[in-house]
mmCIF file of C-alpha atoms in Angstrom:
data_model
loop_
_atom_site.group_PDB
_atom_site.id
_atom_site.type_symbol
_atom_site.label_atom_id
_atom_site.label_comp_id
_atom_site.label_asym_id
_atom_site.label_seq_id
_atom_site.Cartn_x
_atom_site.Cartn_y
_atom_site.Cartn_z
ATOM 1 C CA MET A 177 -45.425 -85.431 64.021
ATOM 2 C CA ARG A 178 -48.588 -84.143 65.742
ATOM 3 C CA ILE A 179 -47.957 -80.394 65.907
ATOM 4 C CA HIS A 180 -50.085 -77.921 67.801
ATOM 5 C CA ILE A 181 -49.683 -74.277 66.692
ATOM 6 C CA ILE A 182 -50.129 -71.485 69.253
ATOM 7 C CA HIS A 183 -50.280 -68.286 67.286
ATOM 8 C CA ASN A 184 -50.537 -64.685 68.494
ATOM 9 C CA PRO A 185 -52.054 -63.075 65.337
ATOM 10 C CA LYS A 186 -51.620 -59.583 66.807
ATOM 11 C CA ALA A 187 -47.914 -59.837 67.398
ATOM 12 C CA GLY A 188 -45.696 -57.328 65.598
ATOM 13 C CA ARG A 189 -45.862 -56.559 61.938
ATOM 14 C CA LEU A 190 -48.813 -57.384 59.723
ATOM 15 C CA LEU A 191 -47.681 -60.730 58.339
ATOM 16 C CA GLY A 192 -50.871 -61.740 56.610
ATOM 17 C CA ASN A 193 -52.001 -65.322 57.119
ATOM 18 C CA ILE A 194 -48.634 -66.526 58.495
ATOM 19 C CA GLY A 195 -50.298 -69.090 60.758
ATOM 20 C CA GLU A 196 -52.335 -70.563 57.938
ATOM 21 C CA ASP A 197 -49.405 -70.596 55.586
ATOM 22 C CA LEU A 198 -47.234 -72.424 58.092
ATOM 23 C CA ALA A 199 -49.949 -74.962 58.900
ATOM 24 C CA LEU A 200 -50.356 -75.712 55.169
ATOM 25 C CA ALA A 201 -46.612 -76.071 54.701
ATOM 26 C CA LEU A 202 -46.436 -78.536 57.660
ATOM 27 C CA LEU A 203 -49.364 -80.514 56.312
ATOM 28 C CA HIS A 204 -47.609 -80.767 52.935
ATOM 29 C CA HIS A 205 -44.651 -82.297 54.779
ATOM 30 C CA GLY A 206 -46.821 -85.040 56.259
ATOM 31 C CA HIS A 207 -47.446 -83.633 59.735
ATOM 32 C CA SER A 208 -50.768 -83.628 61.628
ATOM 33 C CA VAL A 209 -51.510 -79.989 62.589
ATOM 34 C CA SER A 210 -53.926 -78.261 64.977
ATOM 35 C CA TYR A 211 -54.176 -74.565 65.437
ATOM 36 C CA TYR A 212 -55.025 -72.117 68.209
ATOM 37 C CA ALA A 213 -55.082 -68.310 67.929
ATOM 38 C CA THR A 214 -54.543 -66.406 71.203
ATOM 39 C CA LYS A 215 -57.033 -63.810 72.320
ATOM 40 C CA GLY A 216 -55.363 -61.959 75.189
ATOM 41 C CA SER A 217 -52.591 -61.691 77.766
ATOM 42 C CA MET A 218 -51.268 -65.073 79.067
ATOM 43 C CA ASN A 219 -53.731 -66.908 76.771
ATOM 44 C CA ALA A 220 -50.765 -68.636 75.100
ATOM 45 C CA ALA A 221 -49.524 -69.838 78.501
ATOM 46 C CA GLU A 222 -52.929 -71.267 79.341
ATOM 47 C CA GLU A 223 -53.179 -73.068 75.994
ATOM 48 C CA ALA A 224 -49.628 -74.428 76.273
ATOM 49 C CA LYS A 225 -50.326 -75.879 79.756
ATOM 50 C CA ARG A 226 -53.649 -77.342 78.531
ATOM 51 C CA GLN A 227 -51.951 -79.107 75.614
ATOM 52 C CA CYS A 228 -49.138 -80.425 77.834
ATOM 53 C CA ASP A 229 -51.650 -81.783 80.306
ATOM 54 C CA LEU A 230 -53.674 -83.450 77.558
ATOM 55 C CA GLY A 231 -50.577 -85.034 75.989
ATOM 56 C CA GLN A 232 -52.207 -85.546 72.608
ATOM 57 C CA VAL A 233 -49.603 -83.778 70.461
ATOM 58 C CA ASP A 234 -45.840 -84.155 70.014
ATOM 59 C CA LEU A 235 -44.749 -80.547 70.137
ATOM 60 C CA LEU A 236 -45.941 -76.961 70.570
ATOM 61 C CA LEU A 237 -45.143 -74.533 67.761
ATOM 62 C CA ALA A 238 -45.202 -70.947 68.979
ATOM 63 C CA ILE A 239 -45.799 -68.221 66.362
ATOM 64 C CA GLY A 240 -45.286 -64.649 67.608
ATOM 65 C CA GLY A 241 -42.755 -62.334 69.135
ATOM 66 C CA ASP A 242 -40.536 -62.987 72.148
ATOM 67 C CA GLY A 243 -43.498 -62.242 74.448
ATOM 68 C CA THR A 244 -45.591 -65.009 72.881
ATOM 69 C CA LEU A 245 -42.707 -67.402 73.138
ATOM 70 C CA ASN A 246 -42.306 -66.439 76.800
ATOM 71 C CA GLU A 247 -45.945 -67.288 77.519
ATOM 72 C CA VAL A 248 -45.691 -70.659 75.834
ATOM 73 C CA VAL A 249 -42.585 -71.506 77.932
ATOM 74 C CA ASN A 250 -44.348 -70.517 81.087
ATOM 75 C CA GLY A 251 -47.318 -72.744 80.149
ATOM 76 C CA ILE A 252 -45.021 -75.666 79.461
ATOM 77 C CA MET A 253 -43.290 -75.172 82.822
ATOM 78 C CA MET A 254 -46.635 -75.241 84.661
ATOM 79 C CA SER A 255 -47.284 -78.794 83.467
ATOM 80 C CA GLU A 256 -45.699 -82.014 84.614
ATOM 81 C CA ASN A 257 -45.766 -83.215 81.001
ATOM 82 C CA LYS A 258 -43.366 -80.773 79.323
ATOM 83 C CA LEU A 259 -43.881 -80.956 75.551
ATOM 84 C CA PRO A 260 -41.034 -79.843 73.285
ATOM 85 C CA LEU A 261 -41.107 -76.303 71.935
ATOM 86 C CA ALA A 262 -40.657 -75.181 68.368
ATOM 87 C CA PRO A 263 -40.348 -71.370 67.913
ATOM 88 C CA PHE A 264 -41.252 -69.463 64.753
ATOM 89 C CA ALA A 265 -40.753 -65.716 64.329
ATOM 90 C CA GLY A 266 -43.971 -63.726 63.985
ATOM 91 C CA GLY A 267 -43.551 -60.511 65.894
ATOM 92 C CA THR A 268 -41.689 -57.167 66.046
ATOM 93 C CA SER A 269 -38.870 -58.631 68.039
ATOM 94 C CA ASN A 270 -37.864 -62.238 67.532
ATOM 95 C CA ASP A 271 -34.498 -62.324 69.228
ATOM 96 C CA PHE A 272 -34.615 -65.987 70.265
ATOM 97 C CA CYS A 273 -35.482 -67.156 66.770
ATOM 98 C CA SER A 274 -32.752 -64.947 65.415
ATOM 99 C CA TYR A 275 -30.307 -66.449 67.838
ATOM 100 C CA LEU A 276 -31.241 -69.970 66.713
ATOM 101 C CA LYS A 277 -31.163 -68.929 63.017
ATOM 102 C CA ILE A 278 -34.688 -70.219 62.538
ATOM 103 C CA PRO A 279 -35.918 -69.829 58.927
ATOM 104 C CA THR A 280 -38.533 -67.067 58.548
ATOM 105 C CA ASN A 281 -40.314 -68.367 55.456
ATOM 106 C CA PRO A 282 -43.093 -70.924 56.230
ATOM 107 C CA GLU A 283 -42.094 -73.394 53.541
ATOM 108 C CA ASP A 284 -38.404 -73.195 54.523
ATOM 109 C CA TYR A 285 -39.379 -73.661 58.132
ATOM 110 C CA ALA A 286 -41.477 -76.702 57.442
ATOM 111 C CA GLU A 287 -38.569 -78.287 55.550
ATOM 112 C CA PHE A 288 -36.176 -77.325 58.439
ATOM 113 C CA LEU A 289 -38.492 -78.747 61.172
ATOM 114 C CA THR A 290 -39.044 -81.966 59.187
ATOM 115 C CA ASN A 291 -35.565 -82.791 58.069
ATOM 116 C CA LYS A 292 -32.963 -80.782 60.020
ATOM 117 C CA ALA A 293 -34.152 -79.635 63.450
ATOM 118 C CA GLN A 294 -33.660 -81.826 66.473
ATOM 119 C CA ALA A 295 -35.230 -81.607 69.973
ATOM 120 C CA ARG A 296 -32.427 -80.527 72.305
ATOM 121 C CA PRO A 297 -32.527 -79.634 76.028
ATOM 122 C CA ILE A 298 -32.074 -75.906 76.701
ATOM 123 C CA ASP A 299 -31.619 -73.744 79.735
ATOM 124 C CA ILE A 300 -34.154 -71.098 80.742
ATOM 125 C CA GLY A 301 -34.256 -68.465 83.495
ATOM 126 C CA LEU A 302 -36.558 -67.653 86.347
ATOM 127 C CA VAL A 303 -37.197 -64.139 87.622
ATOM 128 C CA GLY A 304 -39.495 -64.104 90.632
ATOM 129 C CA ASP A 305 -42.288 -66.472 89.604
ATOM 130 C CA ARG A 306 -41.927 -65.812 85.842
ATOM 131 C CA TYR A 307 -39.874 -67.989 83.522
ATOM 132 C CA PHE A 308 -37.930 -66.517 80.570
ATOM 133 C CA ILE A 309 -36.296 -67.948 77.557
ATOM 134 C CA ASN A 310 -34.121 -65.073 76.424
ATOM 135 C CA VAL A 311 -33.633 -62.004 78.681
ATOM 136 C CA VAL A 312 -34.565 -59.984 81.714
ATOM 137 C CA ALA A 313 -33.782 -56.329 81.171
ATOM 138 C CA ALA A 314 -33.862 -53.086 83.165
ATOM 139 C CA GLY A 315 -32.989 -49.466 82.422
ATOM 140 C CA MET A 316 -33.027 -47.932 78.955
ATOM 141 C CA LEU A 317 -33.602 -51.241 77.104
ATOM 142 C CA SER A 318 -36.711 -51.831 79.180
ATOM 143 C CA GLU A 319 -37.878 -48.221 79.110
ATOM 144 C CA VAL A 320 -37.662 -48.234 75.354
ATOM 145 C CA ALA A 321 -39.765 -51.384 75.083
ATOM 146 C CA HIS A 322 -42.535 -49.776 77.146
ATOM 147 C CA LYS A 323 -42.494 -46.418 75.389
ATOM 148 C CA THR A 324 -42.553 -47.828 71.857
ATOM 149 C CA GLY A 325 -46.148 -47.688 70.565
ATOM 150 C CA ALA A 326 -47.771 -50.780 69.145
ATOM 151 C CA GLN A 327 -48.585 -49.037 65.843
ATOM 152 C CA LEU A 328 -45.006 -47.896 65.445
ATOM 153 C CA LYS A 329 -43.755 -51.455 66.175
ATOM 154 C CA SER A 330 -46.160 -52.912 63.589
ATOM 155 C CA ILE A 331 -45.022 -50.514 60.863
ATOM 156 C CA LEU A 332 -41.262 -50.317 61.522
ATOM 157 C CA GLY A 333 -40.472 -53.598 63.278
ATOM 158 C CA SER A 334 -37.275 -53.612 65.308
ATOM 159 C CA PHE A 335 -36.336 -50.188 63.872
ATOM 160 C CA ALA A 336 -38.999 -48.740 66.153
ATOM 161 C CA TYR A 337 -36.850 -49.600 69.133
ATOM 162 C CA TYR A 338 -33.937 -47.627 67.779
ATOM 163 C CA VAL A 339 -36.254 -44.639 67.226
ATOM 164 C CA GLU A 340 -37.315 -44.689 70.866
ATOM 165 C CA GLY A 341 -33.764 -45.415 71.938
ATOM 166 C CA LEU A 342 -32.519 -42.144 70.420
ATOM 167 C CA LYS A 343 -35.257 -40.240 72.239
ATOM 168 C CA GLU A 344 -34.363 -41.970 75.490
ATOM 169 C CA ILE A 345 -30.669 -41.127 75.120
ATOM 170 C CA VAL A 346 -31.313 -37.414 75.002
ATOM 171 C CA SER A 347 -33.880 -37.417 77.841
ATOM 172 C CA SER A 348 -33.010 -36.094 81.319
ATOM 173 C CA ASP A 349 -33.862 -39.357 83.124
ATOM 174 C CA LEU A 350 -31.398 -41.664 81.302
ATOM 175 C CA TYR A 351 -29.654 -42.843 84.483
ATOM 176 C CA LYS A 352 -31.481 -45.137 86.897
ATOM 177 C CA GLU A 353 -30.541 -46.591 90.306
ATOM 178 C CA ILE A 354 -29.756 -50.296 90.707
ATOM 179 C CA GLU A 355 -28.364 -52.776 93.195
ATOM 180 C CA ILE A 356 -27.090 -56.147 91.897
ATOM 181 C CA GLU A 357 -25.838 -58.883 94.113
ATOM 182 C CA SER A 358 -24.594 -62.389 93.369
ATOM 183 C CA GLN A 359 -22.086 -64.722 94.975
ATOM 184 C CA ASP A 360 -19.097 -63.062 93.292
ATOM 185 C CA TYR A 361 -20.402 -59.589 92.302
ATOM 186 C CA HIS A 362 -21.950 -56.525 93.950
ATOM 187 C CA TYR A 363 -22.858 -53.142 92.483
ATOM 188 C CA LYS A 364 -25.012 -50.255 93.782
ATOM 189 C CA GLY A 365 -25.274 -47.043 91.792
ATOM 190 C CA LYS A 366 -26.425 -45.390 88.621
ATOM 191 C CA TYR A 367 -26.660 -47.255 85.362
ATOM 192 C CA VAL A 368 -28.029 -47.134 81.808
ATOM 193 C CA VAL A 369 -28.735 -50.767 80.905
ATOM 194 C CA PHE A 370 -28.741 -54.029 82.898
ATOM 195 C CA LEU A 371 -29.675 -57.361 81.464
ATOM 196 C CA VAL A 372 -29.477 -61.024 82.349
ATOM 197 C CA SER A 373 -29.459 -63.084 79.163
ATOM 198 C CA ASN A 374 -29.766 -66.674 78.042
ATOM 199 C CA SER A 375 -28.705 -66.025 74.454
ATOM 200 C CA HIS A 376 -26.418 -63.493 72.822
ATOM 201 C CA THR A 377 -29.121 -61.755 70.736
ATOM 202 C CA ILE A 378 -31.036 -59.033 72.496
ATOM 203 C CA GLY A 379 -32.919 -56.079 71.094
ATOM 204 C CA GLY A 380 -31.745 -56.925 67.566
ATOM 205 C CA PHE A 381 -28.102 -56.887 68.574
ATOM 206 C CA LYS A 382 -26.284 -60.136 67.791
ATOM 207 C CA ASN A 383 -23.449 -59.786 70.293
ATOM 208 C CA LEU A 384 -24.904 -57.963 73.250
ATOM 209 C CA ALA A 385 -23.939 -60.894 75.465
ATOM 210 C CA PRO A 386 -21.263 -62.313 73.164
ATOM 211 C CA ASP A 387 -20.559 -65.797 74.655
ATOM 212 C CA ALA A 388 -24.003 -66.501 76.100
ATOM 213 C CA SER A 389 -25.289 -70.045 75.478
ATOM 214 C CA ILE A 390 -28.596 -71.754 76.002
ATOM 215 C CA ASN A 391 -26.992 -75.034 77.144
ATOM 216 C CA ASP A 392 -24.207 -74.120 79.547
ATOM 217 C CA GLY A 393 -26.231 -73.891 82.728
ATOM 218 C CA TYR A 394 -25.466 -70.216 83.196
ATOM 219 C CA LEU A 395 -26.960 -66.795 82.523
ATOM 220 C CA ASN A 396 -24.880 -63.872 81.295
ATOM 221 C CA ALA A 397 -25.206 -60.481 83.066
ATOM 222 C CA LEU A 398 -24.334 -57.169 81.462
ATOM 223 C CA LEU A 399 -24.309 -53.774 83.219
ATOM 224 C CA ILE A 400 -23.614 -50.497 81.418
ATOM 225 C CA LYS A 401 -22.894 -47.999 84.245
ATOM 226 C CA LYS A 402 -23.272 -44.249 84.350
ATOM 227 C CA ALA A 403 -20.654 -42.723 82.019
ATOM 228 C CA PRO A 404 -19.869 -39.516 80.171
ATOM 229 C CA PHE A 405 -21.969 -39.185 77.017
ATOM 230 C CA ARG A 406 -18.928 -39.667 74.738
ATOM 231 C CA ASN A 407 -18.161 -42.985 76.413
ATOM 232 C CA LEU A 408 -21.760 -44.115 75.988
ATOM 233 C CA LEU A 409 -21.509 -43.322 72.303
ATOM 234 C CA GLU A 410 -18.258 -45.369 72.175
ATOM 235 C CA ILE A 411 -20.060 -48.256 73.847
ATOM 236 C CA ALA A 412 -22.895 -47.961 71.302
ATOM 237 C CA THR A 413 -20.394 -48.332 68.430
ATOM 238 C CA GLN A 414 -18.987 -51.448 70.025
ATOM 239 C CA LEU A 415 -22.295 -53.350 70.458
ATOM 240 C CA ASP A 416 -22.316 -55.023 67.057
ATOM 241 C CA SER A 417 -18.827 -56.465 67.452
ATOM 242 C CA GLY A 418 -19.188 -57.420 71.142
ATOM 243 C CA ASP A 419 -16.159 -55.316 72.109
ATOM 244 C CA HIS A 420 -18.294 -53.305 74.553
ATOM 245 C CA VAL A 421 -17.754 -55.983 77.232
ATOM 246 C CA ASP A 422 -14.110 -54.828 77.568
ATOM 247 C CA ASN A 423 -15.161 -51.160 78.123
ATOM 248 C CA LYS A 424 -14.297 -49.820 81.587
ATOM 249 C CA TYR A 425 -17.903 -48.669 82.034
ATOM 250 C CA VAL A 426 -19.278 -52.163 81.401
ATOM 251 C CA ASP A 427 -19.396 -55.099 83.745
ATOM 252 C CA TYR A 428 -20.048 -58.528 82.234
ATOM 253 C CA PHE A 429 -20.119 -61.847 84.005
ATOM 254 C CA THR A 430 -21.789 -65.260 84.138
ATOM 255 C CA THR A 431 -24.027 -66.328 87.030
ATOM 256 C CA LYS A 432 -26.489 -68.940 88.155
ATOM 257 C CA ASN A 433 -28.273 -66.697 90.654
ATOM 258 C CA LEU A 434 -28.443 -63.042 91.505
ATOM 259 C CA CYS A 435 -30.734 -60.380 93.073
ATOM 260 C CA ILE A 436 -31.781 -57.154 91.264
ATOM 261 C CA SER A 437 -33.308 -54.055 92.829
ATOM 262 C CA THR A 438 -33.987 -50.975 90.672
ATOM 263 C CA ASN A 439 -36.162 -47.886 90.331
ATOM 264 C CA SER A 440 -36.567 -48.540 86.577
ATOM 265 C CA HIS A 441 -38.926 -50.660 84.576
ATOM 266 C CA MET A 442 -37.957 -54.316 84.345
ATOM 267 C CA ASP A 443 -39.169 -56.657 81.610
ATOM 268 C CA VAL A 444 -38.938 -60.329 80.789
ATOM 269 C CA ASP A 445 -38.590 -61.266 77.105
ATOM 270 C CA GLY A 446 -39.941 -57.762 76.249
ATOM 271 C CA GLU A 447 -42.973 -57.966 78.559
ATOM 272 C CA GLU A 448 -43.299 -55.730 81.608
ATOM 273 C CA LEU A 449 -42.714 -57.200 85.054
ATOM 274 C CA ASP A 450 -44.882 -56.057 88.036
ATOM 275 C CA TYR A 451 -41.971 -55.827 90.422
ATOM 276 C CA LYS A 452 -38.746 -53.917 90.665
ATOM 277 C CA LYS A 453 -36.847 -56.228 92.976
ATOM 278 C CA SER A 454 -36.366 -59.938 92.311
ATOM 279 C CA ASN A 455 -34.130 -62.971 92.339
ATOM 280 C CA VAL A 456 -33.015 -64.317 88.945
ATOM 281 C CA GLN A 457 -31.771 -67.844 88.496
ATOM 282 C CA ALA A 458 -30.679 -70.193 85.724
ATOM 283 C CA ILE A 459 -32.582 -73.496 85.276
ATOM 284 C CA SER A 460 -30.383 -75.906 83.388
ATOM 285 C CA LYS A 461 -31.933 -78.110 80.649
ATOM 286 C CA ALA A 462 -35.466 -77.126 81.694
ATOM 287 C CA ILE A 463 -37.218 -77.830 78.400
ATOM 288 C CA CYS A 464 -36.548 -79.276 74.905
ATOM 289 C CA CYS A 465 -36.534 -77.049 71.861
ATOM 290 C CA TYR A 466 -36.457 -77.923 68.160
ATOM 291 C CA TYR A 467 -33.628 -76.125 66.327
#
C-alpha cells in the first residue's frame, strides 16, 4: 500500500524516532511510505485534507495522541475524497488506539497493518463544527486536561491526569453547571463530569462508557451529578468495572443528537473547544479505519 504518515513529533512522551522506526518497519513489509511531521495547531488537519484531495496514497497513518488523531479526522472530513485512517499511538493519551487494541511497537504494528487489519467503516461525532473520533467532555475531566502541564504529561504519561484529578477533587470549584437536552432526556443542574463518547475508553479508563461502539450509529452520554463526597469516591471505585453506570448519581444513555450548555471547559478528544454551548451529533459510518 501507499501509506502517508502524519506525525506529531511533539505529542506526549519522548518516544525517540518513533516516526522513523514505523516508516522503516512498513518499508520492510513492502509498503510505499511518505512522511510528514506537523509543525503547529491544526497542521495535521491541513495535511490530511491535502493528501485526500491529491488522492495519491491509499491511507493516512496518524502518529500522535488523541488530539493529533482528531485533527487528521477533521482533515479527512473536509475532503470529498475521504482516505482511510490508520491510527498509531504516539502521545500521552491514546484512548482510541487503546480501545482498538492497536499494537504499540512499530514492528508489531507493521505486521498487524499488513496482515491482520482491515478497513472498516466507523462512526464519528460532530460538536458544533468540529468532528471527533472518541469523546467530547466537560467538567472535571476537561478541567484536568487543561490544567495538566505539557512537561508533566511528557514525563508521567496518563498518570499525569490522575495527579491533576486528585488536585481537582479537593478544590472548591469541583461542581459546575450544565444543561443537557436530547429527544428523551433533560437535565439542568450541578455536575462533576459529563461526556459524550464514541468508544468505551476515555481518560485511560477502559469501561467509562461500557457498551459504547464505533459502529452502532449512536453516541453514549455519561453524566456524574453533584453528590456527597463519599458517593463520588464510591463512583470512582466503580469506574474500572463499569458498575458506575448503575449508581443513582450517574445518568447513562445513548443518543444520536443532544445539546450541551455549561459554565465549564469543554474539550474534544482532549483539545479545548472555544464554546460552552453546542449541539452534538453522531455521524454513522463517516470514515474507514484500519483495525
